[in-house]
Amino acid sequence: MSKLIFILNGPNLNLLGKRQPQIYGHETLVDVEADCRKTAATRGLDIRFHQSNREYEIIDWIHEARDVAGGIVINPGAFTHTSVAILDALNTFEPPVIECHISQVHKREAFRHHSFVSHRADAVLAGFGTQGYTLALERLARLINGPKA
Ligand code: CA2
């Protein structure tokens, strides 16, 4: 299986660390990418790290991942709760998909409790803060490299 992992981030996550630190913490998305690169390097994975405020760009990256990636970590942001199109795209991708939310969405407003993406995700992380991204990568490394790697 490919050791390339796509890490995809949805709308407003470019503001991470700059607004609402009480919910999303102080780390910026640049910090998260750096953490992911460190974890990936220790686990022999490569990553492509993207963020967009446009639904179609996220869909296009999922399509790109179909040809080259061994897994996807996705924080779809608010598209989590609205996007059948992102779910449909993920359903065309065979390797493992991990859905990652910085906040514990089930403790928040009722409209955040449903996720279209969870209909496809093989695992879901919520409430681990930005650490969720590296935990997701550790899990994908285990799935790709095996338990002893
Ligand atoms: O907890 C998460 O990671 C979310 O996916 C974040 C989304 C929210 O709509 C989901 O319900 C849960 C919002 C991303 C907005 O990110 C910001 C970060 C810092 C400041 C403002 C927005």
PDB file of C-alpha atoms and ligand atoms in Angstrom:
ATOM      1  CA  MET A   1       0.000   0.000   0.000  1.00  0.00           C
ATOM      2  CA  SER A   2       1.179   3.531  -0.761  1.00  0.00           C
ATOM      3  CA  LYS A   3       2.854   5.358   2.136  1.00  0.00           C
ATOM      4  CA  LEU A   4       1.568   8.704   0.906  1.00  0.00           C
ATOM      5  CA  ILE A   5      -1.158  10.228   3.106  1.00  0.00           C
ATOM      6  CA  PHE A   6      -3.365  13.149   2.136  1.00  0.00           C
ATOM      7  CA  ILE A   7      -4.288  15.433   5.058  1.00  0.00           C
ATOM      8  CA  LEU A   8      -7.226  17.587   4.031  1.00  0.00           C
ATOM      9  CA  ASN A   9      -8.682  20.552   5.888  1.00  0.00           C
ATOM     10  CA  GLY A  10     -11.918  22.344   5.193  1.00  0.00           C
ATOM     11  CA  PRO A  11     -13.237  25.878   5.543  1.00  0.00           C
ATOM     12  CA  ASN A  12     -11.968  28.357   8.109  1.00  0.00           C
ATOM     13  CA  LEU A  13      -9.222  26.055   9.374  1.00  0.00           C
ATOM     14  CA  ASN A  14      -6.729  28.560   7.914  1.00  0.00           C
ATOM     15  CA  LEU A  15      -7.725  30.663  10.964  1.00  0.00           C
ATOM     16  CA  LEU A  16      -6.574  28.018  13.426  1.00  0.00           C
ATOM     17  CA  GLY A  17      -4.633  29.542  16.328  1.00  0.00           C
ATOM     18  CA  LYS A  18      -5.754  33.040  15.326  1.00  0.00           C
ATOM     19  CA  ARG A  19      -9.408  33.029  16.559  1.00  0.00           C
ATOM     20  CA  GLN A  20     -11.458  31.092  19.158  1.00  0.00           C
ATOM     21  CA  PRO A  21      -8.471  29.506  20.966  1.00  0.00           C
ATOM     22  CA  GLN A  22     -10.847  28.389  23.752  1.00  0.00           C
ATOM     23  CA  ILE A  23     -12.375  25.940  21.243  1.00  0.00           C
ATOM     24  CA  TYR A  24      -9.579  25.172  18.796  1.00  0.00           C
ATOM     25  CA  GLY A  25      -6.397  25.873  20.777  1.00  0.00           C
ATOM     26  CA  HIS A  26      -3.364  28.024  20.047  1.00  0.00           C
ATOM     27  CA  GLU A  27      -1.622  25.952  17.360  1.00  0.00           C
ATOM     28  CA  THR A  28      -1.830  27.313  13.828  1.00  0.00           C
ATOM     29  CA  LEU A  29      -2.379  25.154  10.767  1.00  0.00           C
ATOM     30  CA  VAL A  30       1.301  25.696   9.913  1.00  0.00           C
ATOM     31  CA  ASP A  31       2.167  24.203  13.348  1.00  0.00           C
ATOM     32  CA  VAL A  32      -0.173  21.263  12.691  1.00  0.00           C
ATOM     33  CA  GLU A  33       1.470  20.608   9.334  1.00  0.00           C
ATOM     34  CA  ALA A  34       4.925  20.676  10.984  1.00  0.00           C
ATOM     35  CA  ASP A  35       3.753  18.196  13.662  1.00  0.00           C
ATOM     36  CA  CYS A  36       2.332  15.939  10.957  1.00  0.00           C
ATOM     37  CA  ARG A  37       5.575  16.069   8.946  1.00  0.00           C
ATOM     38  CA  LYS A  38       7.564  15.028  12.061  1.00  0.00           C
ATOM     39  CA  THR A  39       5.257  12.121  12.857  1.00  0.00           C
ATOM     40  CA  ALA A  40       5.166  11.045   9.221  1.00  0.00           C
ATOM     41  CA  ALA A  41       8.969  11.052   9.013  1.00  0.00           C
ATOM     42  CA  THR A  42       9.311   8.853  12.114  1.00  0.00           C
ATOM     43  CA  ARG A  43       6.768   6.393  10.668  1.00  0.00           C
ATOM     44  CA  GLY A  44       8.126   6.294   7.117  1.00  0.00           C
ATOM     45  CA  LEU A  45       5.115   8.065   5.646  1.00  0.00           C
ATOM     46  CA  ASP A  46       4.933  10.956   3.175  1.00  0.00           C
ATOM     47  CA  ILE A  47       2.211  13.557   3.432  1.00  0.00           C
ATOM     48  CA  ARG A  48       0.409  16.075   1.277  1.00  0.00           C
ATOM     49  CA  PHE A  49      -1.188  18.697   3.500  1.00  0.00           C
ATOM     50  CA  HIS A  50      -3.948  20.930   2.090  1.00  0.00           C
ATOM     51  CA  GLN A  51      -6.563  23.402   3.283  1.00  0.00           C
ATOM     52  CA  SER A  52      -9.355  25.022   1.304  1.00  0.00           C
ATOM     53  CA  ASN A  53     -12.459  27.079   1.907  1.00  0.00           C
ATOM     54  CA  ARG A  54     -13.929  25.673  -1.349  1.00  0.00           C
ATOM     55  CA  GLU A  55     -15.775  22.361  -1.398  1.00  0.00           C
ATOM     56  CA  TYR A  56     -14.752  21.523  -4.976  1.00  0.00           C
ATOM     57  CA  GLU A  57     -11.030  21.778  -4.136  1.00  0.00           C
ATOM     58  CA  ILE A  58     -11.427  19.234  -1.351  1.00  0.00           C
ATOM     59  CA  ILE A  59     -13.277  16.941  -3.751  1.00  0.00           C
ATOM     60  CA  ASP A  60     -10.536  17.367  -6.379  1.00  0.00           C
ATOM     61  CA  TRP A  61      -7.847  16.422  -3.798  1.00  0.00           C
ATOM     62  CA  ILE A  62      -9.818  13.298  -2.856  1.00  0.00           C
ATOM     63  CA  HIS A  63      -9.943  12.362  -6.566  1.00  0.00           C
ATOM     64  CA  GLU A  64      -6.175  12.957  -6.830  1.00  0.00           C
ATOM     65  CA  ALA A  65      -5.630  10.781  -3.752  1.00  0.00           C
ATOM     66  CA  ARG A  66      -7.459   7.862  -5.450  1.00  0.00           C
ATOM     67  CA  ASP A  67      -4.481   7.306  -7.771  1.00  0.00           C
ATOM     68  CA  VAL A  68      -1.611   7.753  -5.329  1.00  0.00           C
ATOM     69  CA  ALA A  69      -2.520   7.669  -1.625  1.00  0.00           C
ATOM     70  CA  GLY A  70      -2.577   4.930   0.987  1.00  0.00           C
ATOM     71  CA  GLY A  71      -4.881   6.887   3.296  1.00  0.00           C
ATOM     72  CA  ILE A  72      -6.643  10.160   3.991  1.00  0.00           C
ATOM     73  CA  VAL A  73      -6.940  12.188   7.183  1.00  0.00           C
ATOM     74  CA  ILE A  74      -9.742  14.696   6.748  1.00  0.00           C
ATOM     75  CA  ASN A  75     -11.078  17.511   8.874  1.00  0.00           C
ATOM     76  CA  PRO A  76     -13.845  18.724   6.601  1.00  0.00           C
ATOM     77  CA  GLY A  77     -14.714  21.641   8.920  1.00  0.00           C
ATOM     78  CA  ALA A  78     -18.360  22.679   8.588  1.00  0.00           C
ATOM     79  CA  PHE A  79     -18.654  20.605   5.370  1.00  0.00           C
ATOM     80  CA  THR A  80     -18.716  17.634   7.764  1.00  0.00           C
ATOM     81  CA  HIS A  81     -22.323  18.461   8.553  1.00  0.00           C
ATOM     82  CA  THR A  82     -23.498  19.483   5.077  1.00  0.00           C
ATOM     83  CA  SER A  83     -21.592  17.778   2.285  1.00  0.00           C
ATOM     84  CA  VAL A  84     -22.973  14.720   0.552  1.00  0.00           C
ATOM     85  CA  ALA A  85     -20.546  15.606  -2.274  1.00  0.00           C
ATOM     86  CA  ILE A  86     -17.489  15.070  -0.046  1.00  0.00           C
ATOM     87  CA  LEU A  87     -19.022  11.809   1.224  1.00  0.00           C
ATOM     88  CA  ASP A  88     -19.581  10.667  -2.385  1.00  0.00           C
ATOM     89  CA  ALA A  89     -15.956  11.484  -3.249  1.00  0.00           C
ATOM     90  CA  LEU A  90     -14.640   9.599  -0.204  1.00  0.00           C
ATOM     91  CA  ASN A  91     -16.782   6.611  -1.181  1.00  0.00           C
ATOM     92  CA  THR A  92     -14.688   6.326  -4.370  1.00  0.00           C
ATOM     93  CA  PHE A  93     -11.468   6.075  -2.331  1.00  0.00           C
ATOM     94  CA  GLU A  94     -10.610   2.553  -1.120  1.00  0.00           C
ATOM     95  CA  PRO A  95      -7.763   2.856   1.453  1.00  0.00           C
ATOM     96  CA  PRO A  96      -8.420   3.951   5.058  1.00  0.00           C
ATOM     97  CA  VAL A  97     -10.044   7.301   5.796  1.00  0.00           C
ATOM     98  CA  ILE A  98      -9.803   8.935   9.230  1.00  0.00           C
ATOM     99  CA  GLU A  99     -12.104  11.820  10.113  1.00  0.00           C
ATOM    100  CA  CYS A 100     -10.517  14.223  12.573  1.00  0.00           C
ATOM    101  CA  HIS A 101     -12.170  17.027  14.544  1.00  0.00           C
ATOM    102  CA  ILE A 102     -10.191  19.267  16.842  1.00  0.00           C
ATOM    103  CA  SER A 103     -13.169  19.946  19.110  1.00  0.00           C
ATOM    104  CA  GLN A 104     -15.445  17.391  20.739  1.00  0.00           C
ATOM    105  CA  VAL A 105     -18.326  17.980  18.344  1.00  0.00           C
ATOM    106  CA  HIS A 106     -20.781  15.852  20.383  1.00  0.00           C
ATOM    107  CA  LYS A 107     -20.456  18.254  23.311  1.00  0.00           C
ATOM    108  CA  ARG A 108     -21.363  21.197  21.073  1.00  0.00           C
ATOM    109  CA  GLU A 109     -24.494  22.327  19.188  1.00  0.00           C
ATOM    110  CA  ALA A 110     -26.855  19.592  17.933  1.00  0.00           C
ATOM    111  CA  PHE A 111     -26.159  20.505  14.285  1.00  0.00           C
ATOM    112  CA  ARG A 112     -22.530  19.357  14.782  1.00  0.00           C
ATOM    113  CA  HIS A 113     -23.586  15.905  15.971  1.00  0.00           C
ATOM    114  CA  HIS A 114     -24.294  14.536  12.516  1.00  0.00           C
ATOM    115  CA  SER A 115     -21.476  13.905  10.066  1.00  0.00           C
ATOM    116  CA  PHE A 116     -21.984  12.828   6.451  1.00  0.00           C
ATOM    117  CA  VAL A 117     -18.292  11.917   6.339  1.00  0.00           C
ATOM    118  CA  SER A 118     -18.714   9.453   9.227  1.00  0.00           C
ATOM    119  CA  HIS A 119     -20.799   7.267   6.888  1.00  0.00           C
ATOM    120  CA  ARG A 120     -17.481   6.487   5.144  1.00  0.00           C
ATOM    121  CA  ALA A 121     -14.750   7.095   7.740  1.00  0.00           C
ATOM    122  CA  ASP A 122     -12.978   4.032   9.131  1.00  0.00           C
ATOM    123  CA  ALA A 123     -12.216   5.942  12.345  1.00  0.00           C
ATOM    124  CA  VAL A 124     -13.268   9.250  13.864  1.00  0.00           C
ATOM    125  CA  LEU A 125     -11.329  11.453  16.284  1.00  0.00           C
ATOM    126  CA  ALA A 126     -13.000  14.360  18.095  1.00  0.00           C
ATOM    127  CA  GLY A 127     -11.837  16.409  21.045  1.00  0.00           C
ATOM    128  CA  PHE A 128      -8.136  15.494  20.947  1.00  0.00           C
ATOM    129  CA  GLY A 129      -7.276  19.029  19.916  1.00  0.00           C
ATOM    130  CA  THR A 130      -4.745  19.361  17.130  1.00  0.00           C
ATOM    131  CA  GLN A 131      -3.031  16.224  18.490  1.00  0.00           C
ATOM    132  CA  GLY A 132      -5.816  14.289  16.728  1.00  0.00           C
ATOM    133  CA  TYR A 133      -3.998  14.744  13.410  1.00  0.00           C
ATOM    134  CA  THR A 134      -0.823  12.999  14.556  1.00  0.00           C
ATOM    135  CA  LEU A 135      -2.851  10.298  16.325  1.00  0.00           C
ATOM    136  CA  ALA A 136      -4.643   9.677  13.038  1.00  0.00           C
ATOM    137  CA  LEU A 137      -1.287   9.427  11.250  1.00  0.00           C
ATOM    138  CA  GLU A 138      -0.014   6.926  13.859  1.00  0.00           C
ATOM    139  CA  ARG A 139      -3.073   4.792  13.191  1.00  0.00           C
ATOM    140  CA  LEU A 140      -2.593   4.920   9.413  1.00  0.00           C
ATOM    141  CA  ALA A 141       1.085   4.019   9.854  1.00  0.00           C
ATOM    142  CA  ARG A 142       0.007   0.964  11.856  1.00  0.00           C
ATOM    143  CA  LEU A 143      -2.540  -0.028   9.198  1.00  0.00           C
ATOM    144  CA  ILE A 144      -0.048   0.441   6.356  1.00  0.00           C
ATOM    145  CA  ASN A 145       3.196  -0.828   7.951  1.00  0.00           C
ATOM    146  CA  GLY A 146       1.729  -3.457  10.261  1.00  0.00           C
ATOM    147  CA  PRO A 147       1.774  -3.770  14.075  1.00  0.00           C
ATOM    148  CA  LYS A 148       5.535  -4.320  14.443  1.00  0.00           C
ATOM    149  CA  ALA A 149       6.661  -1.388  12.279  1.00  0.00           C
TER     150      ALA A 149
HETATM  151  O1  CA2 B   1     -13.659  20.586  15.604  1.00  0.00           O
HETATM  152  C1  CA2 B   1     -13.382  20.631  14.395  1.00  0.00           C
HETATM  153  O2  CA2 B   1     -12.270  20.349  13.971  1.00  0.00           O
HETATM  154  C2  CA2 B   1     -14.438  21.112  13.408  1.00  0.00           C
HETATM  155  O3  CA2 B   1     -14.328  20.312  12.233  1.00  0.00           O
HETATM  156  C3  CA2 B   1     -14.095  22.552  13.093  1.00  0.00           C
HETATM  157  C4  CA2 B   1     -15.131  23.234  12.204  1.00  0.00           C
HETATM  158  C5  CA2 B   1     -16.543  23.046  12.746  1.00  0.00           C
HETATM  159  O4  CA2 B   1     -17.487  23.584  11.831  1.00  0.00           O
HETATM  160  C6  CA2 B   1     -16.852  21.581  12.997  1.00  0.00           C
HETATM  161  O5  CA2 B   1     -18.152  21.473  13.538  1.00  0.00           O
HETATM  162  C7  CA2 B   1     -15.853  20.980  13.944  1.00  0.00           C
HETATM  163  C8  CA2 B   1     -14.845  24.725  12.139  1.00  0.00           C
HETATM  164  C9  CA2 B   1     -13.487  25.057  11.657  1.00  0.00           C
HETATM  165  C10 CA2 B   1     -13.273  26.505  11.936  1.00  0.00           C
HETATM  166  O6  CA2 B   1     -11.962  26.657  12.377  1.00  0.00           O
HETATM  167  C11 CA2 B   1     -11.637  27.787  13.032  1.00  0.00           C
HETATM  168  C12 CA2 B   1     -10.438  27.779  13.695  1.00  0.00           C
HETATM  169  C13 CA2 B   1     -10.053  28.868  14.391  1.00  0.00           C
HETATM  170  C14 CA2 B   1     -10.840  29.999  14.402  1.00  0.00           C
HETATM  171  C15 CA2 B   1     -12.019  30.016  13.738  1.00  0.00           C
HETATM  172  C16 CA2 B   1     -12.433  28.901  13.035  1.00  0.00           C
END
